[in-house]
């Protein structure tokens, strides 16, 4: 029998106290089912949807077997992107507060080698990184994995999608044969089993199903004909008038096309896909999450790690090839108890896919023709906020409070006029009431923030 209390696990007092301090009062289901297996030292394949607490599951596990007195790299977490590595690093650092002097280093591409080399002079206890950069360090012998105890493949499905399989195998060749290998994934495609059998030893399998939650999501499928897909999309938006919506496409090019079509009709829409540079990606995500952009058009890969609460609508512009991916896409709407809606467009020839989805989600789907919504009113929702970019960020020690203070200093703007503030290394995005954008810009460009001058501009 399992208990959902962390105190039912053989964890140190310091770790239990730390979890309490983090406000982790109970284990999430994936933690409850995987931690006993991990703490016994077994290999594991764990599947649970995004946001289910997988990082803490392996984080608590790898910290449990860590010997902080040994200055060798004992745990390695391989992640698909820099952004996800950073998220994992942050969570591990929070968990590691229970063990003073634990050294955790991120090794990701897109960052200068110099700082990483310096930080590897004394080997970190834990390394988190992306495959390409890890291989680079292994080649330079700046990273040594001879004493590794725990290897984690995080977001394994996505790493497979991105073609990292060979890189991962090359990294694994540099680790000891006797090690614990933990594989975490949001979906469970066939290839996961293949990689597991080549790198794991008698893994135990834990899956936390998401089926029941899908029942809260209303799913409607519209059958479209050739050349009617875009019209159908406009009609779906007009019919539903969502204040926020993610549209999934299978290809990057298609994301751009759809974004262009929506923008040309005055809709605040942005594409998010793997060809964007990190800074553009950060900006688009900020614009969508701060509600200065209503519609995000994304590929599955790009939408990973996207954490948007209360998304009222997901549209599948094209059906995914994999029913599990469909379930995952749709699972992004209707979070936190709110009812969500998912609308999918499909061609007659794709009926078998629709049936496979019906089967997978164990839910009766509503299937209609796009003609049922022909002549819907136009989609009229427009954002009431705009995004301003300030040329200062975390590295400039600019805090959200400083910016809020600068904006409200003359009382022309009130706290209600200001939305989300997202800080990056050298940039900050702040959402402000669209009607007060000029005042806000004036304030930021002509007044000081924290005693210094910064530049601000509106981004579209
Ligand atoms: P996943 O990797 O499954 O997508 P994360 O590990 O990023 O999910 O966790 C999602 C969020 O849940 C994080 O903000 C994390 O701090 C929080 N979280 C994890 N475990 C718990 C817990 N036991 N209780 C409360 N919050 C938790
Ligand atoms: Mg994760």
Coordinates of C-alpha atoms and ligand atoms in Angstrom, one line a residue:
X1 CA 0.0 0.0 0.0
X2 CA 1.3 3.5 -0.8
X3 CA 0.8 6.6 1.2
X4 CA 0.8 10.1 -0.2
X5 CA 2.9 11.5 2.7
X6 CA 6.6 12.2 2.1
X7 CA 7.2 11.1 5.7
X8 CA 6.2 7.5 4.7
X9 CA 9.5 7.4 2.7
X10 CA 12.9 6.8 4.1
X11 CA 14.1 10.4 3.6
X12 CA 16.4 12.4 5.9
X13 CA 14.9 14.7 8.5
X14 CA 16.5 17.7 6.6
X15 CA 14.8 16.7 3.3
X16 CA 11.4 16.2 5.0
X17 CA 11.8 19.6 6.6
X18 CA 12.8 21.2 3.4
X19 CA 9.8 19.7 1.5
X20 CA 7.6 21.1 4.2
X21 CA 9.3 24.5 3.8
X22 CA 8.6 24.3 0.0
X23 CA 5.0 23.7 0.8
X24 CA 5.0 20.2 -0.7
X25 CA 2.6 18.8 1.8
X26 CA 1.7 15.6 -0.1
X27 CA 3.3 13.7 -3.0
X28 CA 1.8 14.0 -6.4
X29 CA 0.6 10.7 -7.9
X30 CA 3.7 10.2 -10.0
X31 CA 5.9 10.9 -6.9
X32 CA 3.8 8.5 -4.8
X33 CA 4.2 5.7 -7.3
X34 CA 7.8 6.3 -8.5
X35 CA 9.7 7.4 -5.3
X36 CA 9.6 4.0 -3.5
X37 CA 11.0 2.4 -6.6
X38 CA 13.7 5.1 -7.1
X39 CA 14.8 5.1 -3.5
X40 CA 15.4 1.3 -3.6
X41 CA 17.8 1.9 -6.4
X42 CA 15.8 0.4 -9.3
X43 CA 15.7 1.6 -12.8
X44 CA 12.4 3.2 -13.8
X45 CA 10.3 4.4 -16.7
X46 CA 7.9 7.0 -15.5
X47 CA 5.2 8.6 -17.6
X48 CA 2.9 11.4 -16.4
X49 CA 1.7 14.6 -18.0
X50 CA 3.4 18.0 -17.9
X51 CA 3.1 19.7 -14.5
X52 CA 2.7 16.5 -12.5
X53 CA 5.9 16.9 -10.5
X54 CA 8.3 14.6 -12.3
X55 CA 11.3 16.8 -11.5
X56 CA 10.9 16.4 -7.7
X57 CA 10.4 12.7 -8.2
X58 CA 13.9 12.2 -9.7
X59 CA 15.4 15.1 -7.8
X60 CA 14.5 13.7 -4.4
X61 CA 15.7 10.3 -5.7
X62 CA 19.1 11.5 -6.9
X63 CA 19.8 13.6 -3.8
X64 CA 19.0 10.6 -1.6
X65 CA 22.0 8.7 -3.0
X66 CA 24.3 11.7 -3.2
X67 CA 27.4 11.8 -1.0
X68 CA 28.2 15.5 -0.8
X69 CA 31.7 14.7 0.7
X70 CA 32.8 13.1 -2.6
X71 CA 33.7 15.8 -5.1
X72 CA 32.8 13.8 -8.2
X73 CA 29.8 14.0 -10.5
X74 CA 27.3 11.6 -9.1
X75 CA 24.2 12.5 -11.0
X76 CA 23.5 13.6 -14.5
X77 CA 20.1 14.9 -15.9
X78 CA 19.9 15.1 -19.6
X79 CA 17.2 17.5 -20.9
X80 CA 16.1 18.4 -24.4
X81 CA 16.4 22.2 -24.2
X82 CA 18.2 24.9 -22.3
X83 CA 15.0 26.3 -21.0
X84 CA 14.0 22.9 -19.5
X85 CA 17.5 22.4 -18.1
X86 CA 17.2 25.7 -16.3
X87 CA 13.8 24.7 -14.9
X88 CA 15.2 21.4 -13.7
X89 CA 18.3 23.2 -12.2
X90 CA 16.1 25.6 -10.3
X91 CA 14.0 22.8 -8.9
X92 CA 17.0 20.7 -7.9
X93 CA 18.6 23.7 -6.2
X94 CA 15.4 24.2 -4.1
X95 CA 15.4 20.5 -3.2
X96 CA 19.1 20.5 -2.4
X97 CA 18.7 23.2 0.3
X98 CA 18.4 20.2 2.5
X99 CA 22.0 19.2 1.8
X100 CA 24.4 22.1 2.3
X101 CA 27.3 22.5 -0.2
X102 CA 25.7 20.6 -3.0
X103 CA 27.1 21.8 -6.3
X104 CA 24.7 21.8 -9.2
X105 CA 25.9 23.0 -12.7
X106 CA 24.0 23.5 -15.9
X107 CA 25.8 22.7 -19.1
X108 CA 23.7 23.8 -22.1
X109 CA 24.3 24.9 -25.6
X110 CA 23.8 28.6 -26.4
X111 CA 25.8 29.6 -23.4
X112 CA 29.5 30.6 -23.4
X113 CA 31.9 27.7 -22.8
X114 CA 34.2 29.9 -20.6
X115 CA 31.9 30.1 -17.6
X116 CA 31.1 26.4 -17.8
X117 CA 34.8 25.5 -17.9
X118 CA 35.5 27.6 -14.8
X119 CA 32.6 26.0 -13.0
X120 CA 33.9 22.5 -13.9
X121 CA 37.3 23.0 -12.4
X122 CA 35.9 21.4 -9.2
X123 CA 33.5 18.7 -10.4
X124 CA 29.9 19.5 -9.5
X125 CA 27.9 16.8 -7.7
X126 CA 25.1 17.1 -10.1
X127 CA 25.1 18.1 -13.8
X128 CA 22.0 19.1 -15.8
X129 CA 22.5 19.7 -19.5
X130 CA 21.6 19.3 -23.1
X131 CA 23.1 16.5 -25.2
X132 CA 25.3 18.4 -27.6
X133 CA 27.0 20.5 -24.9
X134 CA 27.5 17.5 -22.6
X135 CA 29.3 15.7 -25.5
X136 CA 31.5 18.7 -26.0
X137 CA 32.6 18.6 -22.4
X138 CA 33.1 14.9 -22.5
X139 CA 35.3 15.3 -25.6
X140 CA 37.4 18.0 -23.9
X141 CA 37.5 15.8 -20.7
X142 CA 36.2 18.7 -18.7
X143 CA 33.4 16.5 -17.6
X144 CA 34.0 13.1 -16.1
X145 CA 31.2 10.6 -15.6
X146 CA 33.3 7.7 -14.2
X147 CA 31.7 8.0 -10.8
X148 CA 28.1 8.6 -11.9
X149 CA 25.4 6.9 -9.7
X150 CA 22.2 8.3 -11.2
X151 CA 21.4 9.1 -14.8
X152 CA 18.1 10.8 -15.6
X153 CA 16.6 11.2 -19.1
X154 CA 14.0 13.9 -18.7
X155 CA 11.4 14.6 -21.3
X156 CA 12.7 11.5 -23.1
X157 CA 9.9 11.5 -25.7
X158 CA 10.8 15.0 -26.7
X159 CA 14.5 14.2 -26.9
X160 CA 13.6 11.3 -29.2
X161 CA 11.5 13.8 -31.3
X162 CA 14.4 16.1 -31.6
X163 CA 16.7 13.4 -32.8
X164 CA 19.0 13.2 -29.8
X165 CA 19.0 9.4 -29.6
X166 CA 22.6 8.9 -30.9
X167 CA 24.0 11.7 -28.7
X168 CA 22.4 10.3 -25.7
X169 CA 23.8 6.8 -26.4
X170 CA 27.3 8.3 -26.8
X171 CA 26.9 10.1 -23.5
X172 CA 25.8 6.9 -21.8
X173 CA 28.8 5.0 -23.1
X174 CA 30.9 7.3 -20.9
X175 CA 29.0 6.3 -17.7
X176 CA 29.6 3.3 -15.5
X177 CA 27.6 0.2 -16.4
X178 CA 26.5 -0.1 -12.8
X179 CA 24.3 2.9 -12.4
X180 CA 20.7 3.8 -11.8
X181 CA 18.9 5.0 -15.0
X182 CA 15.6 6.9 -14.7
X183 CA 13.6 7.8 -17.7
X184 CA 10.8 10.4 -17.5
X185 CA 8.4 11.2 -20.3
X186 CA 5.1 13.0 -20.8
X187 CA 3.9 10.5 -23.4
X188 CA 4.8 6.9 -24.2
X189 CA 5.5 6.4 -27.8
X190 CA 6.9 3.0 -29.0
X191 CA 10.5 4.3 -29.3
X192 CA 10.6 4.9 -25.6
X193 CA 10.6 1.1 -25.1
X194 CA 13.4 0.7 -27.5
X195 CA 15.7 3.2 -25.9
X196 CA 14.8 1.9 -22.5
X197 CA 15.7 -1.7 -23.4
X198 CA 19.1 -0.5 -24.7
X199 CA 20.1 1.7 -21.7
X200 CA 18.1 0.4 -18.7
X201 CA 18.3 -2.7 -16.5
X202 CA 15.0 -4.4 -15.6
X203 CA 13.2 -1.1 -15.3
X204 CA 9.9 -0.8 -13.4
X205 CA 7.2 0.9 -15.2
X206 CA 5.0 3.7 -13.7
X207 CA 2.3 5.5 -15.6
X208 CA -0.1 7.9 -14.2
X209 CA -3.1 7.9 -16.6
X210 CA -4.7 11.2 -17.6
X211 CA -7.9 9.7 -19.1
X212 CA -10.4 10.6 -16.4
X213 CA -9.4 14.3 -16.5
X214 CA -10.1 14.5 -20.2
X215 CA -13.8 14.0 -19.4
X216 CA -13.8 17.6 -18.2
X217 CA -12.8 18.7 -21.6
X218 CA -15.4 19.1 -24.3
X219 CA -14.1 17.8 -27.6
X220 CA -15.6 18.7 -30.9
X221 CA -14.2 17.5 -34.3
X222 CA -15.0 19.4 -37.5
X223 CA -14.7 17.6 -40.8
X224 CA -13.2 20.0 -43.3
X225 CA -12.7 19.7 -47.1
X226 CA -9.6 20.6 -49.0
X227 CA -9.2 24.4 -49.0
X228 CA -11.7 25.0 -46.2
X229 CA -9.4 24.5 -43.3
X230 CA -8.5 28.2 -42.9
X231 CA -12.2 29.3 -43.2
X232 CA -13.1 26.7 -40.7
X233 CA -10.5 28.0 -38.3
X234 CA -11.9 31.6 -38.5
X235 CA -15.4 30.3 -38.0
X236 CA -14.3 28.2 -34.9
X237 CA -12.7 31.3 -33.4
X238 CA -15.7 33.4 -34.3
X239 CA -18.1 30.9 -32.8
X240 CA -16.1 30.5 -29.5
X241 CA -14.5 34.0 -29.1
X242 CA -11.8 32.8 -26.8
X243 CA -9.7 35.3 -24.9
X244 CA -6.8 32.9 -25.1
X245 CA -6.3 30.0 -27.4
X246 CA -3.4 27.7 -28.5
X247 CA -3.6 26.4 -32.1
X248 CA -1.5 23.2 -32.8
X249 CA 0.0 22.6 -36.2
X250 CA 2.2 19.7 -37.2
X251 CA 4.8 21.7 -39.1
X252 CA 6.7 24.9 -38.5
X253 CA 5.9 26.4 -41.9
X254 CA 2.2 25.9 -41.2
X255 CA 2.5 27.7 -37.9
X256 CA 3.9 30.7 -39.7
X257 CA 1.2 30.5 -42.4
X258 CA -1.6 30.4 -39.9
X259 CA -0.1 33.2 -37.8
X260 CA 0.2 35.4 -40.9
X261 CA -3.4 34.7 -42.0
X262 CA -4.7 35.6 -38.5
X263 CA -2.5 38.7 -38.2
X264 CA -3.7 39.9 -41.6
X265 CA -7.2 40.1 -40.1
X266 CA -6.0 42.1 -37.2
X267 CA -6.0 39.2 -34.7
X268 CA -3.2 39.3 -32.1
X269 CA -1.6 36.0 -33.0
X270 CA 2.0 34.7 -32.8
X271 CA 3.8 31.6 -34.0
X272 CA 6.0 29.5 -31.6
X273 CA 8.2 26.9 -33.1
X274 CA 11.7 25.4 -33.0
X275 CA 13.2 27.8 -35.6
X276 CA 12.8 30.8 -33.3
X277 CA 15.8 32.0 -31.5
X278 CA 15.6 31.7 -27.7
X279 CA 15.1 35.4 -27.3
X280 CA 12.2 35.5 -29.7
X281 CA 10.7 32.4 -28.1
X282 CA 10.9 34.1 -24.7
X283 CA 9.2 37.2 -26.0
X284 CA 6.4 35.3 -27.7
X285 CA 5.8 33.3 -24.6
X286 CA 5.7 36.4 -22.5
X287 CA 3.3 38.1 -24.9
X288 CA 0.9 35.2 -24.8
X289 CA 1.1 34.6 -21.0
X290 CA 0.7 38.3 -20.2
X291 CA -2.4 38.5 -22.5
X292 CA -1.1 41.0 -25.0
X293 CA -1.4 38.3 -27.6
X294 CA -4.6 36.1 -27.7
X295 CA -3.7 33.3 -30.0
X296 CA -0.5 31.2 -30.0
X297 CA 0.2 28.9 -32.9
X298 CA 2.6 26.2 -31.9
X299 CA 4.2 22.9 -32.8
X300 CA 4.1 20.1 -30.2
X301 CA 7.8 20.4 -29.5
X302 CA 7.7 24.2 -29.1
X303 CA 4.6 24.0 -26.8
X304 CA 6.4 21.8 -24.3
X305 CA 7.2 23.5 -21.1
X306 CA 4.5 26.0 -21.9
X307 CA 2.8 26.5 -18.6
X308 CA -0.4 28.5 -19.1
X309 CA -3.1 28.2 -16.5
X310 CA -6.8 28.5 -17.4
X311 CA -6.5 28.1 -21.2
X312 CA -10.1 28.0 -22.4
X313 CA -9.5 26.6 -25.8
X314 CA -7.2 24.4 -27.8
X315 CA -7.6 24.1 -31.5
X316 CA -5.9 21.3 -33.5
X317 CA -5.5 22.9 -37.0
X318 CA -4.3 19.5 -38.1
X319 CA -4.7 16.2 -36.2
X320 CA -1.5 14.8 -34.6
X321 CA -0.2 11.6 -36.1
X322 CA -0.2 10.1 -32.6
X323 CA -3.4 9.8 -30.5
X324 CA -1.3 10.1 -27.3
X325 CA 0.1 13.4 -28.5
X326 CA -3.5 14.5 -29.2
X327 CA -4.6 13.7 -25.7
X328 CA -1.6 15.6 -24.4
X329 CA -2.4 18.7 -26.6
X330 CA -6.0 18.7 -25.4
X331 CA -4.9 18.3 -21.8
X332 CA -3.6 21.8 -21.8
X333 CA -7.1 23.3 -21.7
X334 CA -9.3 23.3 -18.7
X335 CA -6.7 23.1 -16.0
X336 CA -7.3 23.7 -12.3
X337 CA -10.9 22.5 -12.2
X338 CA -12.0 24.9 -15.0
X339 CA -13.8 23.3 -17.9
X340 CA -11.9 23.4 -21.2
X341 CA -12.8 23.0 -24.8
X342 CA -10.8 21.4 -27.6
X343 CA -11.7 21.7 -31.3
X344 CA -10.0 19.7 -34.0
X345 CA -10.2 20.0 -37.7
X346 CA -9.8 16.8 -39.8
X347 CA -10.2 15.5 -43.3
X348 CA -12.5 12.7 -44.2
X349 CA -9.6 10.5 -44.9
X350 CA -8.4 11.0 -41.4
X351 CA -11.5 9.3 -39.8
X352 CA -9.4 6.3 -38.6
X353 CA -7.2 8.7 -36.6
X354 CA -10.3 10.3 -35.0
X355 CA -11.5 6.9 -34.0
X356 CA -8.1 6.0 -32.5
X357 CA -8.3 9.3 -30.5
X358 CA -11.8 8.4 -29.3
X359 CA -10.5 5.0 -28.2
X360 CA -7.4 6.5 -26.5
X361 CA -9.3 9.2 -24.6
X362 CA -12.2 6.8 -23.7
X363 CA -14.7 9.5 -24.4
X364 CA -17.4 9.9 -27.0
X365 CA -16.4 12.6 -29.4
X366 CA -18.7 15.1 -31.1
X367 CA -18.2 15.0 -34.8
X368 CA -19.6 17.8 -37.0
X369 CA -19.2 19.3 -40.5
X370 CA -17.5 22.7 -40.8
X371 CA -20.6 23.8 -42.6
X372 CA -22.4 23.8 -39.2
X373 CA -20.4 26.8 -38.2
X374 CA -20.2 28.5 -41.6
X375 CA -21.3 32.2 -41.3
X376 CA -20.2 32.5 -37.7
X377 CA -19.5 36.0 -36.6
X378 CA -16.0 37.3 -36.8
X379 CA -13.5 36.8 -34.0
X380 CA -13.5 40.1 -32.3
X381 CA -11.4 39.6 -29.2
X382 CA -8.5 42.0 -29.0
X383 CA -5.9 42.3 -26.2
X384 CA -6.4 45.2 -23.8
X385 CA -2.7 45.1 -22.9
X386 CA 0.5 45.7 -24.7
X387 CA 4.0 44.5 -24.0
X388 CA 6.8 46.9 -23.2
X389 CA 10.5 45.7 -23.3
X390 CA 12.9 47.2 -20.9
X391 CA 16.7 46.8 -21.6
X392 CA 17.5 45.6 -18.2
X393 CA 16.9 42.4 -16.4
X394 CA 18.0 40.0 -13.7
X395 CA 21.7 40.6 -14.3
X396 CA 21.1 44.3 -13.9
X397 CA 19.5 43.5 -10.5
X398 CA 16.2 44.9 -11.8
X399 CA 13.4 43.5 -9.7
X400 CA 9.7 43.5 -10.6
X401 CA 9.1 45.8 -7.6
X402 CA 11.5 48.4 -9.0
X403 CA 9.6 48.4 -12.3
X404 CA 6.2 48.6 -10.7
X405 CA 7.5 51.5 -8.5
X406 CA 8.9 53.4 -11.5
X407 CA 5.6 53.0 -13.5
X408 CA 3.4 54.1 -10.7
X409 CA 5.6 56.9 -9.4
X410 CA 3.6 59.8 -10.7
X411 CA 0.2 58.1 -10.1
X412 CA -0.8 58.4 -13.8
X413 CA -0.7 54.6 -13.8
X414 CA -2.2 52.5 -11.1
X415 CA -1.3 49.0 -10.1
X416 CA -4.4 47.8 -12.1
X417 CA -2.8 49.1 -15.3
X418 CA 0.1 46.9 -15.0
X419 CA 0.1 43.1 -15.8
X420 CA 2.7 40.4 -15.7
X421 CA 6.4 41.3 -15.4
X422 CA 8.8 38.7 -16.9
X423 CA 12.4 39.2 -16.2
X424 CA 15.2 37.6 -18.3
X425 CA 19.0 38.1 -18.0
X426 CA 19.2 41.4 -19.7
X427 CA 15.6 42.2 -20.6
X428 CA 12.3 42.6 -18.9
X429 CA 8.8 42.4 -20.5
X430 CA 6.0 44.2 -18.7
X431 CA 2.4 44.2 -19.8
X432 CA 0.5 47.5 -19.4
X433 CA -3.0 48.7 -20.1
X434 CA -3.0 49.4 -23.9
X435 CA -4.7 52.8 -23.3
X436 CA -1.8 53.9 -21.1
X437 CA 1.1 52.6 -23.2
X438 CA 2.3 56.0 -24.1
X439 CA 2.3 57.2 -20.5
X440 CA 4.1 54.1 -19.4
X441 CA 6.8 54.4 -22.0
X442 CA 7.3 58.0 -21.2
X443 CA 7.6 57.1 -17.5
X444 CA 10.2 54.4 -18.2
X445 CA 12.3 56.3 -20.7
X446 CA 12.4 59.6 -18.9
X447 CA 12.5 58.5 -15.3
X448 CA 15.0 56.4 -13.4
X449 CA 14.5 52.9 -12.3
X450 CA 16.5 52.1 -9.2
X451 CA 18.5 55.3 -9.8
X452 CA 19.5 54.3 -13.3
X453 CA 18.3 55.1 -16.8
X454 CA 16.9 52.3 -18.9
X455 CA 15.3 52.3 -22.4
X456 CA 11.9 50.9 -23.1
X457 CA 9.9 50.2 -26.3
X458 CA 6.7 48.6 -27.2
X459 CA 7.0 45.2 -28.9
X460 CA 4.4 43.8 -31.3
Ligands
LIG1 P1 6.7 18.0 -14.8 O1 8.2 17.8 -14.9 O2 6.0 16.7 -14.5 O3 6.1 18.7 -16.0 P2 7.4 19.8 -12.7 O4 8.3 18.9 -12.0 O5 7.9 20.9 -13.4 O6 6.4 18.9 -13.6 O7 6.4 20.3 -11.5 C1 5.3 21.2 -11.7 C2 5.1 22.1 -10.5 O8 4.7 21.3 -9.4 C3 6.4 22.8 -10.0 O9 6.1 24.1 -9.8 C4 6.8 22.1 -8.7 O10 7.5 22.9 -7.9 C5 5.4 21.7 -8.2 N1 5.4 20.5 -7.3 C6 6.1 19.3 -7.5 N2 5.9 18.4 -6.6 C7 5.0 19.0 -5.7 C8 4.3 18.5 -4.5 N3 4.5 17.3 -4.0 N4 3.5 19.4 -3.9 C9 3.3 20.6 -4.5 N5 3.8 21.1 -5.6 C10 4.7 20.3 -6.2
LIG2 MG1 9.5 18.0 -16.4

